[in-house]
mmCIF file with all atom_site columns, C-alpha atoms in Angstrom:
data_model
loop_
_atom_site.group_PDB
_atom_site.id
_atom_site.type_symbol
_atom_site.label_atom_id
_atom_site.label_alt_id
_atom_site.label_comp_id
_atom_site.label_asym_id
_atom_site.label_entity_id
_atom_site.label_seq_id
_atom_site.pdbx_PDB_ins_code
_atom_site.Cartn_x
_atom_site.Cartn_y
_atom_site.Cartn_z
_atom_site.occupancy
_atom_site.B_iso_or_equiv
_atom_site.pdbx_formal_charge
_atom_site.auth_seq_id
_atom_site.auth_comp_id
_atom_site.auth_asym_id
_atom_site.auth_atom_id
_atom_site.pdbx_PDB_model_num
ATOM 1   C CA . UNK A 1 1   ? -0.491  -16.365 11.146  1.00 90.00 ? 1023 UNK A CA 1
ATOM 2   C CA . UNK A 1 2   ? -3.041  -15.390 8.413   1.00 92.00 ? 1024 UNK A CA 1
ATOM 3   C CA . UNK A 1 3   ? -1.707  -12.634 6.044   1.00 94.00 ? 1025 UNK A CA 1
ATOM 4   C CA . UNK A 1 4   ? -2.381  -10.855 2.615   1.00 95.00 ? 1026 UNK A CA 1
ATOM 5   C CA . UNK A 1 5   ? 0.887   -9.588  0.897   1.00 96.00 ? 1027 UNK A CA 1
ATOM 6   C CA . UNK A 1 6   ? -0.661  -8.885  -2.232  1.00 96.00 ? 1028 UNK A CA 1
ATOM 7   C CA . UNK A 1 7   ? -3.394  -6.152  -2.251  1.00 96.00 ? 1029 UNK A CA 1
ATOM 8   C CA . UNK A 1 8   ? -4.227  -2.978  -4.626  1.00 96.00 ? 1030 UNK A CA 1
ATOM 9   C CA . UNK A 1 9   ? -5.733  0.079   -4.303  1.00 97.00 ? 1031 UNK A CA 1
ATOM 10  C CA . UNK A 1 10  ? -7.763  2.867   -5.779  1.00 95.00 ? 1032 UNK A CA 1
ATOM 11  C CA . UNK A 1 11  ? -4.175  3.867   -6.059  1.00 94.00 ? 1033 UNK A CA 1
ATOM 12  C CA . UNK A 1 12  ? -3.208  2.057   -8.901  1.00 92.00 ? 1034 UNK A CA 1
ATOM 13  C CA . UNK A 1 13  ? -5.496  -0.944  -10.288 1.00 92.00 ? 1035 UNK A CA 1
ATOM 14  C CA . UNK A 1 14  ? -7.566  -1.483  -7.280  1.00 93.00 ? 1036 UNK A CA 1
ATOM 15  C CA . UNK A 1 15  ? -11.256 -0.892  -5.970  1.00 96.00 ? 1037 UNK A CA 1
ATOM 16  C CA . UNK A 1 16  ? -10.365 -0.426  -2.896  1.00 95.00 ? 1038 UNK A CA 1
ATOM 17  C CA . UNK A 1 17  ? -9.109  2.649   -0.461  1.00 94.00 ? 1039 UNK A CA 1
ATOM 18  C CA . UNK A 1 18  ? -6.312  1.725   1.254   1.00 94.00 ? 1040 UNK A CA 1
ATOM 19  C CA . UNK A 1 19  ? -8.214  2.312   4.581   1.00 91.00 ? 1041 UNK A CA 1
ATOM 20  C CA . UNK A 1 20  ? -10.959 -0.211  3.165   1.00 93.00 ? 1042 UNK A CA 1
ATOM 21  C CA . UNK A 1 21  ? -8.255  -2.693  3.049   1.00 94.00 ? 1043 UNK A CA 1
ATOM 22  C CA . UNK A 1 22  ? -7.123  -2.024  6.456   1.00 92.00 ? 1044 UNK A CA 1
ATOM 23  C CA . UNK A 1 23  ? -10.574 -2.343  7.365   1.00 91.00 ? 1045 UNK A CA 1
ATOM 24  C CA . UNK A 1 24  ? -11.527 -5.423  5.710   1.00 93.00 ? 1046 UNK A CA 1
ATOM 25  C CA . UNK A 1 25  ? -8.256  -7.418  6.828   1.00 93.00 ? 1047 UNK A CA 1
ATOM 26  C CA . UNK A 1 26  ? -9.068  -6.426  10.466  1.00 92.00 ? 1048 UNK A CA 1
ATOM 27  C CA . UNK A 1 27  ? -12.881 -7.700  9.930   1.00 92.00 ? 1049 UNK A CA 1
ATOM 28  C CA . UNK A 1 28  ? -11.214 -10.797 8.558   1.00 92.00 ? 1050 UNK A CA 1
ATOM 29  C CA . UNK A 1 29  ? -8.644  -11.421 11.442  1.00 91.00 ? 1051 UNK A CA 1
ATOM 30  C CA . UNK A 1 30  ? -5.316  -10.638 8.880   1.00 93.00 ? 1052 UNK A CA 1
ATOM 31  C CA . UNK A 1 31  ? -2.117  -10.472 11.294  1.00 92.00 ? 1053 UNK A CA 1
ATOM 32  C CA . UNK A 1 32  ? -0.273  -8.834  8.233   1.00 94.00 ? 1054 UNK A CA 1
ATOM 33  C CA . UNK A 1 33  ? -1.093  -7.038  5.076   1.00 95.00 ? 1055 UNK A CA 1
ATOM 34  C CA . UNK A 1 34  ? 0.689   -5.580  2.511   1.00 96.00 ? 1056 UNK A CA 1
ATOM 35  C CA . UNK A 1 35  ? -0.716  -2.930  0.002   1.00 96.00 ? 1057 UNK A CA 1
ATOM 36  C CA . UNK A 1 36  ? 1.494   -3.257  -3.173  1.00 96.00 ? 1058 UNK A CA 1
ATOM 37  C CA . UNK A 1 37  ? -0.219  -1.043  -5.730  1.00 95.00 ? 1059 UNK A CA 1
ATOM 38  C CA . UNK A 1 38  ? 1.433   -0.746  -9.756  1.00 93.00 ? 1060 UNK A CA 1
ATOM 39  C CA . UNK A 1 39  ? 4.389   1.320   -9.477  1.00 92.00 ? 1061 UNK A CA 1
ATOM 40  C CA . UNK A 1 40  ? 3.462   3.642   -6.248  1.00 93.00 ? 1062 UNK A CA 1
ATOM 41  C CA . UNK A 1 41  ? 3.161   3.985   -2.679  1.00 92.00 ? 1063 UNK A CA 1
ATOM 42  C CA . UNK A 1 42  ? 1.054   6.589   -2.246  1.00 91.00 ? 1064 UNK A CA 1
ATOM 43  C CA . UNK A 1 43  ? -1.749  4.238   -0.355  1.00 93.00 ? 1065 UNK A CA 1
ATOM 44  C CA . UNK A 1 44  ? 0.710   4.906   2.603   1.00 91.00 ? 1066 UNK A CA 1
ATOM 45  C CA . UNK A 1 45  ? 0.304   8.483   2.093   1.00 87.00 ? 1067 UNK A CA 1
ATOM 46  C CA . UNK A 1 46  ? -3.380  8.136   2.479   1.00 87.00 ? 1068 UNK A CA 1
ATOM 47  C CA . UNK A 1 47  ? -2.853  6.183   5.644   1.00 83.00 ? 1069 UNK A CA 1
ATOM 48  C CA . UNK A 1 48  ? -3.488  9.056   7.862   1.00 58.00 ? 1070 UNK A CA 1
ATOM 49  C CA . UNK A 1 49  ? -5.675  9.431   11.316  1.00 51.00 ? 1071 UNK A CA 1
ATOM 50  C CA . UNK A 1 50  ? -7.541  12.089  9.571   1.00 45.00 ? 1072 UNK A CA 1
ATOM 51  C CA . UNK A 1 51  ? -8.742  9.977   6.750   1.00 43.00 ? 1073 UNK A CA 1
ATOM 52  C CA . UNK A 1 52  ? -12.534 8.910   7.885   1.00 45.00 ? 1074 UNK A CA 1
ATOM 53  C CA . UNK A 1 53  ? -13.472 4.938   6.237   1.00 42.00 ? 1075 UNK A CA 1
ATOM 54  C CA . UNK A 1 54  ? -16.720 5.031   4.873   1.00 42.00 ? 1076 UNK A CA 1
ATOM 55  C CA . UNK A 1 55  ? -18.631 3.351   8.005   1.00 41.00 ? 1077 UNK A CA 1
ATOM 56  C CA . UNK A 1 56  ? -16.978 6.344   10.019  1.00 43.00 ? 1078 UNK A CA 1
ATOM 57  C CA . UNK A 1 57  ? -18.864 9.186   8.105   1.00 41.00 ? 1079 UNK A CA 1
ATOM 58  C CA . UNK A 1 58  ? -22.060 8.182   9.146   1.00 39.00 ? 1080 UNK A CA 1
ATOM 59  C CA . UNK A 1 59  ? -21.514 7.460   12.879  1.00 42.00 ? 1081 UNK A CA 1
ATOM 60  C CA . UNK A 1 60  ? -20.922 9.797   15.741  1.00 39.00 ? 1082 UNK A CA 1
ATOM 61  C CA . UNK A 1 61  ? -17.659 11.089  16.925  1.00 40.00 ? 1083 UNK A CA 1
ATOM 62  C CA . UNK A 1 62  ? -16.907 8.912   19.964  1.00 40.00 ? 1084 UNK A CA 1
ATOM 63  C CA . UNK A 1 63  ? -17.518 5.397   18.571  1.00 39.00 ? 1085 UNK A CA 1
ATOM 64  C CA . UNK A 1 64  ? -14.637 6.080   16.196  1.00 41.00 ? 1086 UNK A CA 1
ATOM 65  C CA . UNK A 1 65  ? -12.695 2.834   15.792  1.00 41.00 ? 1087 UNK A CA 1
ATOM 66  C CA . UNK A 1 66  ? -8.592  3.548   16.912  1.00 42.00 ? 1088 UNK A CA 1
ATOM 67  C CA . UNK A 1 67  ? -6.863  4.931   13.706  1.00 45.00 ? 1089 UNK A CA 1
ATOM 68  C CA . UNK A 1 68  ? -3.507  3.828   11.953  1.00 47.00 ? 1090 UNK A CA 1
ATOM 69  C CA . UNK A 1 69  ? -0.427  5.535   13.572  1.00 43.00 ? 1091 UNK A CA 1
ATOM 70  C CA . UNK A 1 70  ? 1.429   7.957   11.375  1.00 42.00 ? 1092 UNK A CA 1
ATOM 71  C CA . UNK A 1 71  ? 4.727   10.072  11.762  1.00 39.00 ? 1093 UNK A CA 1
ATOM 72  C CA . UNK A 1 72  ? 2.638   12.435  14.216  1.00 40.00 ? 1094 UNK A CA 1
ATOM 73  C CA . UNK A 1 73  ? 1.564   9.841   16.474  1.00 39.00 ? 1095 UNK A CA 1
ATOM 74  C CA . UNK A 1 74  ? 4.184   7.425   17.495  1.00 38.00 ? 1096 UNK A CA 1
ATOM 75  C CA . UNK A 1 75  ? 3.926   3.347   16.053  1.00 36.00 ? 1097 UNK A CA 1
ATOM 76  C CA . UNK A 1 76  ? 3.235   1.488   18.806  1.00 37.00 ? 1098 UNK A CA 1
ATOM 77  C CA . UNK A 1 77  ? 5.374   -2.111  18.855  1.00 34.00 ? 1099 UNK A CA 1
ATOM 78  C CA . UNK A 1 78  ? 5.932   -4.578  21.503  1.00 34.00 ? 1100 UNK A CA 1
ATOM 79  C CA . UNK A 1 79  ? 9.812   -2.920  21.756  1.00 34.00 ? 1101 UNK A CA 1
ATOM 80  C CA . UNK A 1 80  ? 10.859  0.762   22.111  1.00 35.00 ? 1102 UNK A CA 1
ATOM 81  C CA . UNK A 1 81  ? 13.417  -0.223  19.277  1.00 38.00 ? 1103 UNK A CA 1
ATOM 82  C CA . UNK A 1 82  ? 12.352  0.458   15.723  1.00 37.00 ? 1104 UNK A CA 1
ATOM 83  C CA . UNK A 1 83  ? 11.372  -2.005  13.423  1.00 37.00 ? 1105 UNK A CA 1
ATOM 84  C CA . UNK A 1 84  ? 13.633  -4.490  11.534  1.00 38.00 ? 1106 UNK A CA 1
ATOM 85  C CA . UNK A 1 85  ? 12.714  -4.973  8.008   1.00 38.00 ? 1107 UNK A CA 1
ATOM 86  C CA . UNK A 1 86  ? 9.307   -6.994  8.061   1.00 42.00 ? 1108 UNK A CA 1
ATOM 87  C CA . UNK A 1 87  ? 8.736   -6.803  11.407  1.00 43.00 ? 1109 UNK A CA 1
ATOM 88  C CA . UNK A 1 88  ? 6.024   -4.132  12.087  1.00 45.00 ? 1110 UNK A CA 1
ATOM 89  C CA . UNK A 1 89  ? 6.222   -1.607  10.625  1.00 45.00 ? 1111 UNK A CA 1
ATOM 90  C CA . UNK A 1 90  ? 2.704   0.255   11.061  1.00 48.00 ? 1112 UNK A CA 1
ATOM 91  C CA . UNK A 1 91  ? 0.322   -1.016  13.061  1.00 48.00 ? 1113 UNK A CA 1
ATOM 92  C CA . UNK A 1 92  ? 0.400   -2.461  17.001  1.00 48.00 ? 1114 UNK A CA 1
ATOM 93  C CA . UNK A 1 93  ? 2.655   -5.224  16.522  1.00 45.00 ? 1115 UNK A CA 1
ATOM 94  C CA . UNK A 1 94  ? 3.240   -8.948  15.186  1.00 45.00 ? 1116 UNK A CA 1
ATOM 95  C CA . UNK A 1 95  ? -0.097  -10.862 15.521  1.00 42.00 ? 1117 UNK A CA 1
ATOM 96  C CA . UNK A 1 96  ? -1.703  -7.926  17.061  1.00 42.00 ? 1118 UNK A CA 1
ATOM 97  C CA . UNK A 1 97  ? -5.288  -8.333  16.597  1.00 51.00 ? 1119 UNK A CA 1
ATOM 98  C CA . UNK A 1 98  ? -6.492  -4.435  16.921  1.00 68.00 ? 1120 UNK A CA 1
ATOM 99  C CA . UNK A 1 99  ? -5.104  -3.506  13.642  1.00 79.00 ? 1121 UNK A CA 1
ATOM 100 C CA . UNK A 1 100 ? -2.950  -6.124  11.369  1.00 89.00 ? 1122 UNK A CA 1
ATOM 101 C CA . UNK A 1 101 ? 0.363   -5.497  11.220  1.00 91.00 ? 1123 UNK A CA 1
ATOM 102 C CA . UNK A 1 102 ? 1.316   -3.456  7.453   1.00 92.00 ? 1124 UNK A CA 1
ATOM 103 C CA . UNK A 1 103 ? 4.633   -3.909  5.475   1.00 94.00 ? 1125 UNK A CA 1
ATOM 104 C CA . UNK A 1 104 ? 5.383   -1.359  3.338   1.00 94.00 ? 1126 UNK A CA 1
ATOM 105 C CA . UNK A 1 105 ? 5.533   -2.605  -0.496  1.00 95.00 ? 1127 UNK A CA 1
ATOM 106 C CA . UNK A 1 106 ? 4.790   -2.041  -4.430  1.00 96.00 ? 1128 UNK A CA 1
ATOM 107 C CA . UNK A 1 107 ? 4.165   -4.071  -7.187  1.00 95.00 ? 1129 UNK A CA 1
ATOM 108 C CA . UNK A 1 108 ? 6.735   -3.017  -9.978  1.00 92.00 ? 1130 UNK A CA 1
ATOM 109 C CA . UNK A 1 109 ? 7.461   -3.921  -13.367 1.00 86.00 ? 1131 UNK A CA 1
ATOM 110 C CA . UNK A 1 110 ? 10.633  -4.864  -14.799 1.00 86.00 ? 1132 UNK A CA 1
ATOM 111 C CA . UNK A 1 111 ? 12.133  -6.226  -17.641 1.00 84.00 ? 1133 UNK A CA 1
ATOM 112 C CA . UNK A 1 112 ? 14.842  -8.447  -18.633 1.00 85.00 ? 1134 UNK A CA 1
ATOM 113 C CA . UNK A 1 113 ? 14.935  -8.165  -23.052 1.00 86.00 ? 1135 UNK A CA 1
ATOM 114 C CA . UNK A 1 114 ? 11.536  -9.363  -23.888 1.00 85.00 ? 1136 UNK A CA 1
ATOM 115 C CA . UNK A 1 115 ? 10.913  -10.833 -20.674 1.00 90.00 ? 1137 UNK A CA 1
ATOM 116 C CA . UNK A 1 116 ? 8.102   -8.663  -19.076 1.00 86.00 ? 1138 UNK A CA 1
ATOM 117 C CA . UNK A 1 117 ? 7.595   -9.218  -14.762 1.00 90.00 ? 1139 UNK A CA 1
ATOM 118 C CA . UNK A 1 118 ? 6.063   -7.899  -12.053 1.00 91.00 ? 1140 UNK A CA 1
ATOM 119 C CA . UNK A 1 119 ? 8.110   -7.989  -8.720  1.00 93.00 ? 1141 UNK A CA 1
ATOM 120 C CA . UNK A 1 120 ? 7.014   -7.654  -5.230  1.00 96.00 ? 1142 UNK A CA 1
ATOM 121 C CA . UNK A 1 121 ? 9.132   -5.493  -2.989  1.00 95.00 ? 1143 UNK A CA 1
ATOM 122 C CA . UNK A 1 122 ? 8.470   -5.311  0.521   1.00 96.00 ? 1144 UNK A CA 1
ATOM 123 C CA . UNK A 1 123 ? 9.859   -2.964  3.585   1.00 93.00 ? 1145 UNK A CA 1
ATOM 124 C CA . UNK A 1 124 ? 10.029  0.387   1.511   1.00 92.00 ? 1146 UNK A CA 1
ATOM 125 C CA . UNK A 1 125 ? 9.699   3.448   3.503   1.00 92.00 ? 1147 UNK A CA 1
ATOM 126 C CA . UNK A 1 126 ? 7.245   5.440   1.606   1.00 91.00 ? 1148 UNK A CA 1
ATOM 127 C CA . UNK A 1 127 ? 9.010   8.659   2.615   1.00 89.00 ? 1149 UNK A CA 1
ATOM 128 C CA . UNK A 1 128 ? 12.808  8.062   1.263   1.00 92.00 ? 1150 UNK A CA 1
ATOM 129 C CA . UNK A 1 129 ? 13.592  10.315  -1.767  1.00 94.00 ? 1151 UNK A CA 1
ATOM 130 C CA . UNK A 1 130 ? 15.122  7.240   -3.224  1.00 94.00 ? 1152 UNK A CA 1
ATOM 131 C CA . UNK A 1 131 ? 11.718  5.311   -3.121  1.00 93.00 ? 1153 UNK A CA 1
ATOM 132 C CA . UNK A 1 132 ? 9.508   8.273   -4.278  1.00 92.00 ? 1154 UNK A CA 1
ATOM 133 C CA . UNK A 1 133 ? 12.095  8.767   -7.399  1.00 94.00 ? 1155 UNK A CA 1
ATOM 134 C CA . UNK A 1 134 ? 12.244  5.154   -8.276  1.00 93.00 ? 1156 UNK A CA 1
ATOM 135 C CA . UNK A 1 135 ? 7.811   4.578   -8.442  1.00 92.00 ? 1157 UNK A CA 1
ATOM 136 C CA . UNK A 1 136 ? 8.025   8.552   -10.415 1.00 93.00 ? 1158 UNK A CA 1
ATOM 137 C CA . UNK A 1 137 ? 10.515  6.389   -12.846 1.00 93.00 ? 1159 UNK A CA 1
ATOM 138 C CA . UNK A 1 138 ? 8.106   3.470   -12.981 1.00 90.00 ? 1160 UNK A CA 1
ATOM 139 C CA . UNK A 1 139 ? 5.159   5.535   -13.560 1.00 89.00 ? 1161 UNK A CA 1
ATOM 140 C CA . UNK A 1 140 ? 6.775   7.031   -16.166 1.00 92.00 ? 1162 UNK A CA 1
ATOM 141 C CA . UNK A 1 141 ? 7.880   3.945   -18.067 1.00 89.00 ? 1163 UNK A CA 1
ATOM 142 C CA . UNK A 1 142 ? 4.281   2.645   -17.505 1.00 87.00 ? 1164 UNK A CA 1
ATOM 143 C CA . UNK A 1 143 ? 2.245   6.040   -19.206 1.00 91.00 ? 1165 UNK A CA 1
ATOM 144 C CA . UNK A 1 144 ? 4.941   5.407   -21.989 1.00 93.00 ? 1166 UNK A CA 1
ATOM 145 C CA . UNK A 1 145 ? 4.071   1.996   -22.497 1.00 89.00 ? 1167 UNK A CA 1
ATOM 146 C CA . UNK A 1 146 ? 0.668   3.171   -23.070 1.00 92.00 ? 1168 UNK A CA 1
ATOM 147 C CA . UNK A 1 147 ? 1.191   5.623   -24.913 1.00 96.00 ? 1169 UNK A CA 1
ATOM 148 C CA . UNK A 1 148 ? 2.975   3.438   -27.778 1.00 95.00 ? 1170 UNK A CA 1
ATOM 149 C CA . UNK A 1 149 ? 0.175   0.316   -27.179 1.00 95.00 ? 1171 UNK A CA 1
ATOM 150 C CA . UNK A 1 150 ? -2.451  3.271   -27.541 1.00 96.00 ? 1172 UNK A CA 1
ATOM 151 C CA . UNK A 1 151 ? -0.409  4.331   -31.002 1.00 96.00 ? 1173 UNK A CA 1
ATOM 152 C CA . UNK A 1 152 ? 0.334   0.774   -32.201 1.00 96.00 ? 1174 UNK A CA 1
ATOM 153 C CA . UNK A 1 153 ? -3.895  -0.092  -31.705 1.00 97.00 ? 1175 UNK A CA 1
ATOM 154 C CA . UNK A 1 154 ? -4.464  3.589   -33.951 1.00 96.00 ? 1176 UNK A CA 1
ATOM 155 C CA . UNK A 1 155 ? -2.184  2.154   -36.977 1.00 96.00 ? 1177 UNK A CA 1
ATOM 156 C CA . UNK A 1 156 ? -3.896  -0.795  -36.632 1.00 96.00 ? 1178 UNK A CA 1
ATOM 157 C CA . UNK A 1 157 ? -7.546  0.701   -37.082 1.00 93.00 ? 1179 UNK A CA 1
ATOM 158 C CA . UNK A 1 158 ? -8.715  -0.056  -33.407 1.00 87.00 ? 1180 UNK A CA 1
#
């Protein structure tokens, strides 16, 4: 199984759409990816069948490679039971080779006293309240963290 658990976006820190990544880890024969941008999952957001990838734009209608499955159009998996955590949770399957198989995740930052880490989480549903609070909290604490760096760089004369 080849697989990428560690990818950013235009989202956060990234120079990448989240449909380029999809893109490139199919090209590359990825069973799994995971986009885990800085404190958001809004790359899941993005993840839509209307979204057009670059290479899309510019050919005709009908040679339109299969999009990502969303809430409107049903996840296909090898069972008709939903997914367990890190099994697949968009895409065709476990080792499908049409479109790799995407867990959910972010990149966040956390801090024990002056101990400063990022943590991966994986299987977050993008669409829980709980999970759309918690990166808005993140987020937060990260513009204030800039904020005082930008301050602390101004007494300094930078």
């Amino acid at each position: 199984m080849r697989a990428d658990l560690h990818t950013h976006t235009t989202c956060s820190d990234g120079k990448s759409s989240p449909l380029e990544i999809i893109e490139r880890a199919q090209k590359e024969g990825l069973d799994v990816v995971s986009i885990t941008d800085h404190d958001t999952v809004r790359a899941y957001s993005e993840l839509s069948p209307t979204e057009k990838s670059p290479t899309e734009k510019s050919q005709p209608e009908k040679s339109q490679p299969e999009k990502l499955p969303t809430e409107k159009s049903p996840i296909k998996t090898r069972s008709t039971q939903k997914p367990a955590l890190g099994q697949s949770v968009i895409g065709n399957g476990p080792l499908s080779r049409d479109i790799p198989t995407l867990i959910p995740g972010a990149e966040m930052t956390a801090k024990d006293e002056d101990l400063s880490v990022h943590l991966l989480a994986y299987g977050l549903d993008p669409q829980k309240e709980g999970v759309k609070r918690l990166m808005a909290s993140q987020r937060t604490r990260r513009k204030q963290r800039v904020e005082r760096i930008i301050d602390m760089l101004a007494q300094r004369g930078v």
